[in-house]
Amino acid sequence: MFDIDVLKSDQTLIERTVQKILQARVYEVAEQTPLTHAPILSSRFNNHIYLKREDLQPVFSFKLRGAYNKIAQLDADAKQQGIIAASAGNHAQGVALSAAKLGISATIVMPKTTPSIKIDSVSRYGAQTVIVGDSYDDAYQHAMTLAGDNQKMFIHPYDDIDVIAGQGTIGMELLRQKSGTIDAIFIPVGGGGLIAGITAYIKYVCPQVRIIGVEPDNAACMTRAIESGQRVIIDKVGLFADGVAVKQAGELPFQIARHLVDEMVCVNTDEICAAIKDNFDDTRAIAEPAGALAIAGLKRYVETKQVSHQHLIAINSGANTNFDRLRYIAERAELGEHKEALLAVTLPEKPGSFLDFCQLLGKHNITEFNYRYFDPDNASVFVGVSISDHINERRELVAQFNEAGLSALDMTDNELAKEHIRYMVGGHMPSSSNERIFSIEFPERPGALMDFLTALNGRWNISLFHYRNLGAAFGRVLLGIQISQQDTPAFQQCMDQLGYRYTEETDNSAYRLFAGYQ
């Protein structure tokens, strides 16, 4: 239950937001983006599905709307002093272009992990870039210090009513572009500025339209806030969909969302990758992970609710992705489409076992097969198998192998197996090795590995090291290190002082089966 004064305050905020949307000054620089029918998705899911193409904005993201609307309304003194913002991508480009359009000096604080393509884009618009820290939070704190010291206006990416109103112009466009019924609109959520703006307008004009927010399951700050009735801070957020990797929903967006958003949907990384492919199939354009989030949520909603013949809209919020991420996205898309199962199967180490194994698979195609001789009696294989009905077929395959006397485990949802172990099949450590396994996030910047090795200072032997560059702000490393029990506190202290996020994976079944001691 809400306090009556809180309810009145929130209602006033919603009404003010709608008024500001009607007065927003976005079209001096932003485009009215098309609402396009998605024929392939529509046919496949038996609904009328439309995509709002915010990836076609001049900076390839909706962020331009809110940034320009805020900056254009600053008074003369604020414009003279200049502005400052913190961002690792889309907001930075929106602020930089807006400032250039209005002839205002802009400083953008960006973390060291920001890809050079985004730093270069900001610089091309004439903004000064300041590179600080390994994360957005580091950049934000530094930007706030600079803003105070230099009396510059800080342009918040989502927790500002004028920014929210700029994003809300998308809602006005949708109602002009889509005649007739709209059953639901799916909106990606990070800090909440986009969903707050669109929702305030849509619900004011057409309250019957369902508003569904979509978040990554490892960065669900708005979902957690709505469930608990107050904003919460997430200790750790996933970084794949970096455009929505926010630890806490904005205060103003939350005040609007908690009253007007009908439902929140959370999706995983594989589902986001599959949605990027879906978007490409229908538009021949590549969305960034956050940009495809709404499509992934729409798909999950349709499959879960079993809805059909409805008119559904997904907001494609942006296309600022790095080319070197496409390999990873392509790898994970098949898993996200539930067209591939990853299994660990133990076979007898004797001639003919592989043939017997293939015969058990029957009509299923093998998409991947990893094996290396180690044990004279048993062979552990990591296999990818094409499927069509993800849950039932996976269960049936595992049961089929086990009934035939072959030990089988479903690894399709095991993140460690998908990220690392599938590429490392073949070696085991002896039981006396004292090996411990850790998954670590390294910032993608020069010197990160050297900092790590220097911190270890040669105290422990590294027995395994696997790294894949995914084109994101942080790289994922799988580390094997030989540590005695008495040295555990010293190692943990070393890691905590270093500041890299890490998780122990020594007991992970994928590691035990394919790389750990037996």
CSV table of C-alpha atoms in Angstrom, one decimal, residues 42-494:
chain,number,residue,atom,x,y,z
A,42,SER,CA,4.9,-12.5,-36.9
A,43,SER,CA,4.5,-15.7,-38.9
A,44,ARG,CA,6.6,-17.7,-36.5
A,45,PHE,CA,4.8,-16.6,-33.4
A,46,ASN,CA,1.3,-16.2,-34.8
A,47,ASN,CA,1.0,-12.6,-33.8
A,48,HIS,CA,1.2,-9.2,-35.5
A,49,ILE,CA,4.7,-8.0,-34.4
A,50,TYR,CA,6.1,-4.5,-35.1
A,51,LEU,CA,9.5,-3.0,-34.4
A,52,LYS,CA,10.1,0.6,-33.4
A,53,ARG,CA,13.4,1.4,-35.2
A,54,GLU,CA,15.3,3.7,-32.8
A,55,ASP,CA,18.5,2.1,-34.1
A,56,LEU,CA,17.9,4.4,-37.1
A,57,GLN,CA,18.5,7.6,-35.1
A,58,PRO,CA,21.6,9.7,-36.1
A,59,VAL,CA,23.5,8.3,-33.2
A,60,PHE,CA,22.0,4.8,-33.7
A,61,SER,CA,20.1,5.0,-30.4
A,62,PHE,CA,17.0,6.6,-28.7
A,63,LYS,CA,19.3,8.4,-26.2
A,64,LEU,CA,19.6,11.4,-28.5
A,65,ARG,CA,15.9,12.4,-27.8
A,66,GLY,CA,16.3,12.8,-24.0
A,67,ALA,CA,19.8,14.3,-24.2
A,68,TYR,CA,18.7,17.0,-26.7
A,69,ASN,CA,15.5,17.8,-24.9
A,70,LYS,CA,17.3,18.4,-21.7
A,71,ILE,CA,20.2,20.4,-23.1
A,72,ALA,CA,18.0,22.6,-25.4
A,73,GLN,CA,16.1,23.8,-22.4
A,74,LEU,CA,19.1,25.0,-20.3
A,75,ASP,CA,19.2,28.7,-19.5
A,76,ALA,CA,21.8,30.9,-21.1
A,77,ASP,CA,24.2,30.8,-18.1
A,78,ALA,CA,24.2,27.0,-18.0
A,79,LYS,CA,24.9,26.8,-21.7
A,80,GLN,CA,27.7,29.3,-21.4
A,81,GLN,CA,29.3,27.2,-18.6
A,82,GLY,CA,29.1,24.0,-20.6
A,83,ILE,CA,27.8,20.6,-19.8
A,84,ILE,CA,29.2,17.3,-18.5
A,85,ALA,CA,28.0,13.7,-18.7
A,86,ALA,CA,29.1,10.2,-17.8
A,87,SER,CA,28.6,7.3,-20.2
A,88,ALA,CA,30.2,4.3,-21.8
A,89,GLY,CA,28.2,4.7,-25.1
A,90,ASN,CA,24.8,5.8,-26.3
A,91,HIS,CA,24.1,8.6,-23.9
A,92,ALA,CA,27.6,10.0,-24.5
A,93,GLN,CA,27.0,10.2,-28.2
A,94,GLY,CA,23.5,11.8,-27.7
A,95,VAL,CA,25.0,14.4,-25.5
A,96,ALA,CA,27.9,15.1,-27.8
A,97,LEU,CA,25.7,15.5,-30.9
A,98,SER,CA,23.2,17.7,-29.0
A,99,ALA,CA,25.9,19.9,-27.7
A,100,ALA,CA,27.4,20.3,-31.1
A,101,LYS,CA,24.0,21.2,-32.6
A,102,LEU,CA,23.5,23.9,-29.9
A,103,GLY,CA,27.0,25.2,-29.9
A,104,ILE,CA,27.7,24.2,-26.3
A,105,SER,CA,31.0,22.8,-24.9
A,106,ALA,CA,30.6,19.3,-23.6
A,107,THR,CA,32.8,17.0,-21.5
A,108,ILE,CA,32.1,13.3,-21.5
A,109,VAL,CA,33.6,11.1,-18.8
A,110,MET,CA,34.0,7.5,-20.0
A,111,PRO,CA,35.5,4.5,-18.3
A,112,LYS,CA,38.8,3.0,-19.6
A,113,THR,CA,36.8,-0.1,-20.8
A,114,THR,CA,34.9,2.0,-23.4
A,115,PRO,CA,35.5,0.6,-26.9
A,116,SER,CA,37.6,3.0,-29.0
A,117,ILE,CA,34.8,3.2,-31.6
A,118,LYS,CA,32.5,4.9,-29.1
A,119,ILE,CA,35.3,7.2,-27.8
A,120,ASP,CA,36.1,8.2,-31.4
A,121,SER,CA,32.4,8.8,-32.2
A,122,VAL,CA,32.1,11.2,-29.2
A,123,SER,CA,35.3,13.0,-30.2
A,124,ARG,CA,34.0,13.5,-33.8
A,125,TYR,CA,31.1,15.6,-32.5
A,126,GLY,CA,33.6,17.9,-30.8
A,127,ALA,CA,33.2,16.8,-27.2
A,128,GLN,CA,36.1,16.5,-24.8
A,129,THR,CA,36.6,13.0,-23.5
A,130,VAL,CA,37.9,12.2,-20.1
A,131,ILE,CA,38.8,8.5,-19.6
A,132,VAL,CA,38.6,7.4,-15.9
A,133,GLY,CA,38.1,4.1,-14.1
A,134,ASP,CA,37.0,0.7,-15.1
A,135,SER,CA,33.2,1.1,-14.9
A,136,TYR,CA,30.3,3.5,-15.4
A,137,ASP,CA,30.1,4.0,-11.7
A,138,ASP,CA,33.8,5.2,-11.6
A,139,ALA,CA,33.1,7.6,-14.5
A,140,TYR,CA,29.9,8.9,-12.9
A,141,GLN,CA,31.6,9.7,-9.6
A,142,HIS,CA,34.4,11.6,-11.5
A,143,ALA,CA,31.9,13.4,-13.6
A,144,MET,CA,30.0,14.6,-10.6
A,145,THR,CA,33.2,15.9,-9.1
A,146,LEU,CA,34.1,17.7,-12.3
A,147,ALA,CA,30.6,19.2,-12.6
A,148,GLY,CA,30.8,20.6,-9.1
A,149,ASP,CA,34.3,21.9,-9.4
A,150,ASN,CA,33.7,23.6,-12.7
A,151,GLN,CA,30.0,24.7,-12.2
A,152,LYS,CA,28.9,22.7,-15.2
A,153,MET,CA,25.4,21.2,-15.6
A,154,PHE,CA,25.4,17.4,-15.3
A,155,ILE,CA,23.2,15.7,-17.9
A,156,HIS,CA,21.9,12.5,-16.3
A,157,PRO,CA,21.2,9.6,-18.7
A,158,TYR,CA,17.8,8.7,-17.2
A,159,ASP,CA,16.9,10.3,-13.8
A,160,ASP,CA,15.8,13.7,-15.1
A,161,ILE,CA,12.2,14.6,-16.1
A,162,ASP,CA,13.3,16.4,-19.3
A,163,VAL,CA,15.4,13.4,-20.4
A,164,ILE,CA,12.4,11.2,-19.6
A,165,ALA,CA,10.1,13.4,-21.6
A,166,GLY,CA,12.4,13.3,-24.6
A,167,GLN,CA,12.3,9.5,-24.6
A,168,GLY,CA,8.5,9.7,-24.1
A,169,THR,CA,8.1,11.2,-27.6
A,170,ILE,CA,8.5,7.6,-28.8
A,171,GLY,CA,5.1,6.9,-27.2
A,172,MET,CA,3.5,9.8,-29.2
A,173,GLU,CA,4.9,8.5,-32.4
A,174,LEU,CA,3.7,4.9,-31.7
A,175,LEU,CA,0.1,6.1,-31.4
A,176,ARG,CA,0.3,8.1,-34.6
A,177,GLN,CA,2.0,5.3,-36.5
A,178,LYS,CA,-0.1,2.3,-35.4
A,179,SER,CA,-3.8,2.7,-36.1
A,180,GLY,CA,-6.2,0.3,-34.5
A,181,THR,CA,-5.4,-2.1,-31.7
A,182,ILE,CA,-2.1,-2.2,-29.7
A,183,ASP,CA,-2.2,-5.1,-27.2
A,184,ALA,CA,1.2,-4.7,-25.6
A,185,ILE,CA,4.4,-2.7,-26.0
A,186,PHE,CA,7.8,-4.2,-24.9
A,187,ILE,CA,10.4,-1.8,-23.7
A,188,PRO,CA,14.0,-2.4,-22.7
A,189,VAL,CA,14.9,-1.2,-19.2
A,190,GLY,CA,18.2,0.0,-17.7
A,191,GLY,CA,17.9,3.0,-15.4
A,192,GLY,CA,14.3,3.3,-16.6
A,193,GLY,CA,14.1,6.6,-18.5
A,194,LEU,CA,12.8,5.1,-21.7
A,195,ILE,CA,10.1,3.0,-20.1
A,196,ALA,CA,9.0,5.9,-17.8
A,197,GLY,CA,8.6,8.3,-20.7
A,198,ILE,CA,6.8,5.9,-23.1
A,199,THR,CA,4.6,4.5,-20.3
A,200,ALA,CA,3.5,7.9,-19.0
A,201,TYR,CA,2.2,9.0,-22.4
A,202,ILE,CA,0.7,5.7,-23.5
A,203,LYS,CA,-1.1,5.1,-20.3
A,204,TYR,CA,-2.4,8.7,-20.2
A,205,VAL,CA,-3.9,8.3,-23.7
A,206,CYS,CA,-4.6,4.6,-24.0
A,207,PRO,CA,-4.6,3.0,-20.5
A,208,GLN,CA,-5.8,-0.4,-21.9
A,209,VAL,CA,-2.4,-1.0,-23.7
A,210,ARG,CA,-0.2,-3.3,-21.7
A,211,ILE,CA,3.3,-2.0,-20.9
A,212,ILE,CA,5.9,-4.7,-20.4
A,213,GLY,CA,9.4,-3.9,-19.3
A,214,VAL,CA,12.3,-6.2,-20.3
A,215,GLU,CA,15.6,-6.7,-18.4
A,216,PRO,CA,18.5,-9.1,-18.5
A,217,ASP,CA,18.1,-11.7,-15.7
A,218,ASN,CA,21.5,-10.6,-14.4
A,219,ALA,CA,20.7,-6.9,-14.3
A,220,ALA,CA,17.0,-6.8,-13.2
A,221,CYS,CA,17.1,-3.6,-11.0
A,222,MET,CA,13.6,-2.4,-12.0
A,223,THR,CA,12.1,-5.9,-11.6
A,224,ARG,CA,13.6,-6.1,-8.1
A,225,ALA,CA,12.4,-2.5,-7.3
A,226,ILE,CA,8.8,-3.1,-8.3
A,227,GLU,CA,8.7,-6.4,-6.5
A,228,SER,CA,10.0,-4.9,-3.2
A,229,GLY,CA,8.1,-1.6,-3.5
A,230,GLN,CA,11.3,0.4,-3.3
A,231,ARG,CA,14.5,0.9,-5.3
A,232,VAL,CA,17.2,-1.6,-4.6
A,233,ILE,CA,20.9,-1.8,-5.4
A,234,ILE,CA,22.1,-4.9,-7.2
A,235,ASP,CA,25.6,-6.0,-6.0
A,236,LYS,CA,26.6,-7.4,-9.4
A,237,VAL,CA,25.2,-6.7,-12.8
A,238,GLY,CA,25.8,-8.6,-16.1
A,239,LEU,CA,27.7,-6.7,-18.7
A,240,PHE,CA,26.7,-8.3,-21.9
A,241,ALA,CA,23.8,-5.9,-22.5
A,242,ASP,CA,26.0,-3.0,-21.4
A,243,GLY,CA,23.4,-0.4,-22.4
A,244,VAL,CA,21.1,-1.6,-19.6
A,245,ALA,CA,23.8,-2.7,-17.1
A,246,VAL,CA,22.5,-0.5,-14.2
A,247,LYS,CA,22.7,-1.4,-10.5
A,248,GLN,CA,19.8,0.7,-9.4
A,249,ALA,CA,16.7,2.1,-11.2
A,250,GLY,CA,16.4,5.8,-11.3
A,251,GLU,CA,14.2,7.5,-8.7
A,252,LEU,CA,11.9,9.3,-11.1
A,253,PRO,CA,11.5,6.4,-13.5
A,254,PHE,CA,10.7,4.1,-10.6
A,255,GLN,CA,8.0,6.5,-9.3
A,256,ILE,CA,6.3,6.2,-12.7
A,257,ALA,CA,7.0,2.6,-13.5
A,258,ARG,CA,5.6,1.2,-10.2
A,259,HIS,CA,2.2,2.6,-10.9
A,260,LEU,CA,1.9,2.1,-14.7
A,261,VAL,CA,4.1,-0.8,-15.9
A,262,ASP,CA,1.9,-3.9,-16.1
A,263,GLU,CA,4.6,-6.5,-16.1
A,264,MET,CA,8.4,-7.1,-16.1
A,265,VAL,CA,10.0,-9.9,-18.1
A,266,CYS,CA,13.6,-11.1,-17.6
A,267,VAL,CA,15.7,-12.9,-20.3
A,268,ASN,CA,19.1,-14.5,-20.4
A,269,THR,CA,22.1,-13.8,-22.6
A,270,ASP,CA,21.3,-16.6,-25.0
A,271,GLU,CA,17.8,-15.3,-25.6
A,272,ILE,CA,19.2,-11.8,-26.3
A,273,CYS,CA,21.6,-13.2,-28.8
A,274,ALA,CA,18.8,-15.1,-30.5
A,275,ALA,CA,16.8,-11.8,-30.6
A,276,ILE,CA,19.6,-10.1,-32.3
A,277,LYS,CA,19.4,-12.7,-35.0
A,278,ASP,CA,15.6,-12.4,-35.2
A,279,ASN,CA,16.0,-8.6,-35.7
A,280,PHE,CA,18.6,-9.2,-38.4
A,281,ASP,CA,16.3,-11.7,-40.2
A,282,ASP,CA,13.5,-9.2,-40.4
A,283,THR,CA,15.4,-6.0,-40.9
A,284,ARG,CA,18.9,-6.9,-42.1
A,285,ALA,CA,20.2,-4.6,-39.3
A,286,ILE,CA,22.2,-5.7,-36.3
A,287,ALA,CA,20.9,-4.5,-33.0
A,288,GLU,CA,23.1,-4.1,-29.9
A,289,PRO,CA,22.3,-6.5,-27.1
A,290,ALA,CA,20.3,-3.9,-25.2
A,291,GLY,CA,18.6,-3.0,-28.5
A,292,ALA,CA,17.3,-6.5,-29.0
A,293,LEU,CA,16.2,-6.9,-25.4
A,294,ALA,CA,12.5,-6.0,-26.1
A,295,ILE,CA,12.3,-8.7,-28.9
A,296,ALA,CA,13.7,-11.3,-26.5
A,297,GLY,CA,11.1,-10.3,-23.9
A,298,LEU,CA,8.3,-10.4,-26.4
A,299,LYS,CA,9.2,-13.9,-27.5
A,300,ARG,CA,9.3,-15.2,-23.9
A,301,TYR,CA,6.0,-13.5,-23.2
A,302,VAL,CA,4.3,-15.1,-26.2
A,303,GLU,CA,5.7,-18.5,-25.4
A,304,THR,CA,4.8,-18.3,-21.7
A,305,LYS,CA,1.4,-16.7,-22.0
A,306,GLN,CA,0.5,-18.6,-25.2
A,307,VAL,CA,-1.0,-15.5,-26.8
A,308,SER,CA,-1.9,-15.3,-30.5
A,309,HIS,CA,-3.3,-12.9,-33.0
A,310,GLN,CA,-2.3,-9.9,-30.9
A,311,HIS,CA,-0.7,-6.7,-32.0
A,312,LEU,CA,2.6,-6.4,-30.2
A,313,ILE,CA,5.4,-3.7,-30.5
A,314,ALA,CA,9.0,-4.1,-29.5
A,315,ILE,CA,11.3,-1.1,-29.1
A,316,ASN,CA,14.6,-1.7,-30.9
A,317,SER,CA,16.5,0.8,-28.8
A,318,GLY,CA,19.9,0.9,-30.5
A,319,ALA,CA,22.6,-0.6,-32.8
A,320,ASN,CA,25.9,0.5,-31.2
A,321,THR,CA,27.6,-2.8,-31.0
A,322,ASN,CA,31.2,-3.7,-31.8
A,323,PHE,CA,31.9,-5.9,-34.8
A,324,ASP,CA,34.1,-8.2,-32.8
A,325,ARG,CA,31.1,-9.2,-30.6
A,326,LEU,CA,29.3,-10.8,-33.5
A,327,ARG,CA,31.2,-14.1,-33.3
A,328,TYR,CA,30.0,-14.6,-29.7
A,329,ILE,CA,26.5,-13.5,-30.6
A,330,ALA,CA,26.3,-16.0,-33.4
A,331,GLU,CA,27.6,-18.8,-31.2
A,332,ARG,CA,25.0,-18.2,-28.5
A,333,ALA,CA,22.0,-17.5,-30.8
A,334,GLU,CA,21.4,-21.1,-31.5
A,335,LEU,CA,21.2,-21.8,-27.8
A,336,GLY,CA,18.9,-18.9,-27.4
A,337,GLU,CA,16.6,-20.2,-30.1
A,338,HIS,CA,16.6,-23.5,-28.2
A,339,LYS,CA,17.9,-25.3,-31.3
A,340,GLU,CA,21.0,-26.8,-29.7
A,341,ALA,CA,21.6,-28.8,-26.6
A,342,LEU,CA,25.0,-29.2,-25.0
A,343,LEU,CA,25.6,-32.5,-23.3
A,344,ALA,CA,28.4,-34.1,-21.3
A,345,VAL,CA,28.4,-37.9,-21.9
A,346,THR,CA,30.7,-40.6,-20.6
A,347,LEU,CA,31.4,-43.4,-23.0
A,348,PRO,CA,33.4,-46.6,-22.6
A,349,GLU,CA,36.9,-46.1,-23.9
A,350,LYS,CA,36.8,-48.8,-26.6
A,351,PRO,CA,36.5,-49.1,-30.4
A,352,GLY,CA,32.9,-48.6,-31.6
A,353,SER,CA,31.8,-46.4,-28.7
A,354,PHE,CA,31.4,-43.3,-30.9
A,355,LEU,CA,29.3,-45.3,-33.4
A,356,ASP,CA,27.1,-46.6,-30.7
A,357,PHE,CA,26.7,-43.0,-29.4
A,358,CYS,CA,25.7,-41.7,-32.8
A,359,GLN,CA,23.2,-44.5,-33.2
A,360,LEU,CA,21.6,-43.5,-29.9
A,361,LEU,CA,21.2,-39.9,-31.3
A,362,GLY,CA,19.1,-41.2,-34.1
A,363,LYS,CA,17.8,-38.3,-36.2
A,364,HIS,CA,19.6,-35.6,-34.2
A,365,ASN,CA,22.6,-33.9,-35.9
A,366,ILE,CA,25.8,-33.4,-34.0
A,367,THR,CA,26.8,-29.7,-34.0
A,368,GLU,CA,29.9,-30.0,-31.9
A,369,PHE,CA,32.0,-32.9,-30.5
A,370,ASN,CA,35.0,-32.4,-28.2
A,371,TYR,CA,37.0,-35.2,-26.8
A,372,ARG,CA,40.6,-36.1,-25.8
A,373,TYR,CA,41.9,-39.4,-24.5
A,374,PHE,CA,42.7,-39.4,-20.8
A,375,ASP,CA,41.3,-42.4,-19.0
A,376,PRO,CA,41.9,-46.0,-20.3
A,377,ASP,CA,38.4,-47.0,-19.2
A,378,ASN,CA,36.1,-44.0,-19.8
A,379,ALA,CA,35.9,-41.2,-22.3
A,380,SER,CA,34.3,-37.8,-21.4
A,381,VAL,CA,32.9,-36.1,-24.4
A,382,PHE,CA,31.3,-32.6,-24.8
A,383,VAL,CA,28.7,-32.7,-27.5
A,384,GLY,CA,26.4,-30.3,-29.2
A,385,VAL,CA,23.1,-31.7,-30.6
A,386,SER,CA,20.5,-30.1,-32.8
A,387,ILE,CA,17.0,-30.1,-31.3
A,388,SER,CA,13.6,-28.6,-32.0
A,389,ASP,CA,11.7,-28.8,-28.6
A,390,HIS,CA,14.2,-27.6,-26.1
A,391,ILE,CA,13.0,-28.7,-22.7
A,392,ASN,CA,11.4,-32.1,-23.6
A,393,GLU,CA,14.1,-33.1,-26.1
A,394,ARG,CA,16.9,-32.3,-23.8
A,395,ARG,CA,15.3,-34.4,-21.0
A,396,GLU,CA,14.6,-37.3,-23.4
A,397,LEU,CA,18.2,-37.3,-24.8
A,398,VAL,CA,19.7,-37.4,-21.3
A,399,ALA,CA,17.3,-40.2,-20.2
A,400,GLN,CA,18.0,-42.1,-23.4
A,401,PHE,CA,21.8,-42.1,-22.8
A,402,ASN,CA,21.4,-43.0,-19.1
A,403,GLU,CA,19.1,-45.9,-20.0
A,404,ALA,CA,21.8,-47.2,-22.4
A,405,GLY,CA,24.3,-47.2,-19.6
A,406,LEU,CA,26.0,-44.0,-20.6
A,407,SER,CA,26.3,-41.2,-17.9
A,408,ALA,CA,24.9,-38.0,-19.4
A,409,LEU,CA,24.5,-34.5,-18.0
A,410,ASP,CA,22.7,-31.5,-19.6
A,411,MET,CA,25.1,-28.6,-19.9
A,412,THR,CA,22.9,-26.3,-22.0
A,413,ASP,CA,22.3,-23.9,-19.0
A,414,ASN,CA,25.8,-24.2,-17.5
A,415,GLU,CA,27.4,-20.9,-18.1
A,416,LEU,CA,30.9,-22.1,-17.3
A,417,ALA,CA,30.6,-24.9,-19.8
A,418,LYS,CA,29.4,-22.6,-22.6
A,419,GLU,CA,32.0,-19.9,-21.9
A,420,HIS,CA,35.1,-21.9,-21.3
A,421,ILE,CA,35.0,-25.7,-20.8
A,422,ARG,CA,33.7,-26.5,-24.3
A,423,TYR,CA,37.0,-25.1,-25.6
A,424,MET,CA,39.3,-26.8,-23.1
A,425,VAL,CA,38.3,-30.5,-23.2
A,426,GLY,CA,41.2,-32.8,-22.7
A,427,GLY,CA,43.3,-32.2,-19.6
A,428,HIS,CA,42.9,-33.2,-15.9
A,429,MET,CA,44.9,-32.3,-12.9
A,430,PRO,CA,46.0,-35.0,-10.4
A,431,SER,CA,44.1,-35.0,-7.1
A,432,SER,CA,47.1,-33.8,-5.2
A,433,SER,CA,47.4,-30.5,-7.1
A,434,ASN,CA,45.4,-28.3,-4.7
A,435,GLU,CA,43.9,-26.7,-7.8
A,436,ARG,CA,41.1,-24.1,-7.3
A,437,ILE,CA,39.1,-22.6,-10.2
A,438,PHE,CA,37.9,-19.0,-10.4
A,439,SER,CA,35.9,-17.1,-13.0
A,440,ILE,CA,37.2,-13.5,-13.1
A,441,GLU,CA,36.1,-10.4,-14.9
A,442,PHE,CA,39.1,-8.5,-16.3
A,443,PRO,CA,38.5,-4.9,-17.5
A,444,GLU,CA,39.4,-4.7,-21.2
A,445,ARG,CA,42.2,-2.2,-20.9
A,446,PRO,CA,46.0,-2.2,-21.3
A,447,GLY,CA,47.7,-3.4,-18.2
A,448,ALA,CA,44.8,-5.3,-16.6
A,449,LEU,CA,46.6,-8.7,-16.9
A,450,MET,CA,49.9,-7.2,-15.6
A,451,ASP,CA,48.1,-5.7,-12.7
A,452,PHE,CA,46.6,-9.1,-11.8
A,453,LEU,CA,49.9,-11.0,-12.1
A,454,THR,CA,51.7,-8.3,-10.1
A,455,ALA,CA,49.2,-8.6,-7.4
A,456,LEU,CA,49.7,-12.4,-7.2
A,457,ASN,CA,53.4,-11.6,-6.9
A,458,GLY,CA,54.4,-15.2,-7.8
A,459,ARG,CA,53.0,-16.6,-4.5
A,460,TRP,CA,50.8,-19.2,-6.2
A,461,ASN,CA,51.2,-21.3,-9.4
A,462,ILE,CA,48.7,-20.7,-12.2
A,463,SER,CA,47.6,-24.1,-13.5
A,464,LEU,CA,44.9,-23.1,-16.0
A,465,PHE,CA,44.1,-19.9,-17.8
A,466,HIS,CA,41.5,-19.4,-20.4
A,467,TYR,CA,40.4,-16.1,-21.9
A,468,ARG,CA,38.0,-15.0,-24.7
A,469,ASN,CA,37.7,-11.5,-25.9
A,470,LEU,CA,34.0,-10.8,-26.4
A,471,GLY,CA,34.2,-7.2,-27.4
A,472,ALA,CA,32.7,-6.1,-24.2
A,473,ALA,CA,33.9,-3.8,-21.5
A,474,PHE,CA,35.1,-6.7,-19.4
A,475,GLY,CA,36.8,-10.0,-20.5
A,476,ARG,CA,36.0,-13.3,-18.9
A,477,VAL,CA,38.9,-15.3,-17.6
A,478,LEU,CA,38.9,-18.8,-16.2
A,479,LEU,CA,41.8,-19.2,-13.8
A,480,GLY,CA,43.2,-22.4,-12.2
A,481,ILE,CA,45.5,-21.7,-9.3
A,482,GLN,CA,47.2,-24.0,-6.8
A,483,ILE,CA,46.4,-22.9,-3.3
A,484,SER,CA,46.7,-24.7,0.0
A,485,GLN,CA,43.9,-24.2,2.5
A,486,GLN,CA,46.1,-22.1,4.8
A,487,ASP,CA,46.8,-19.7,1.9
A,488,THR,CA,43.1,-19.2,1.1
A,489,PRO,CA,42.6,-16.1,3.2
A,490,ALA,CA,45.7,-14.4,1.7
A,491,PHE,CA,44.5,-15.2,-1.9
A,492,GLN,CA,41.0,-13.8,-1.1
A,493,GLN,CA,42.5,-10.6,0.4
A,494,CYS,CA,44.7,-10.2,-2.7
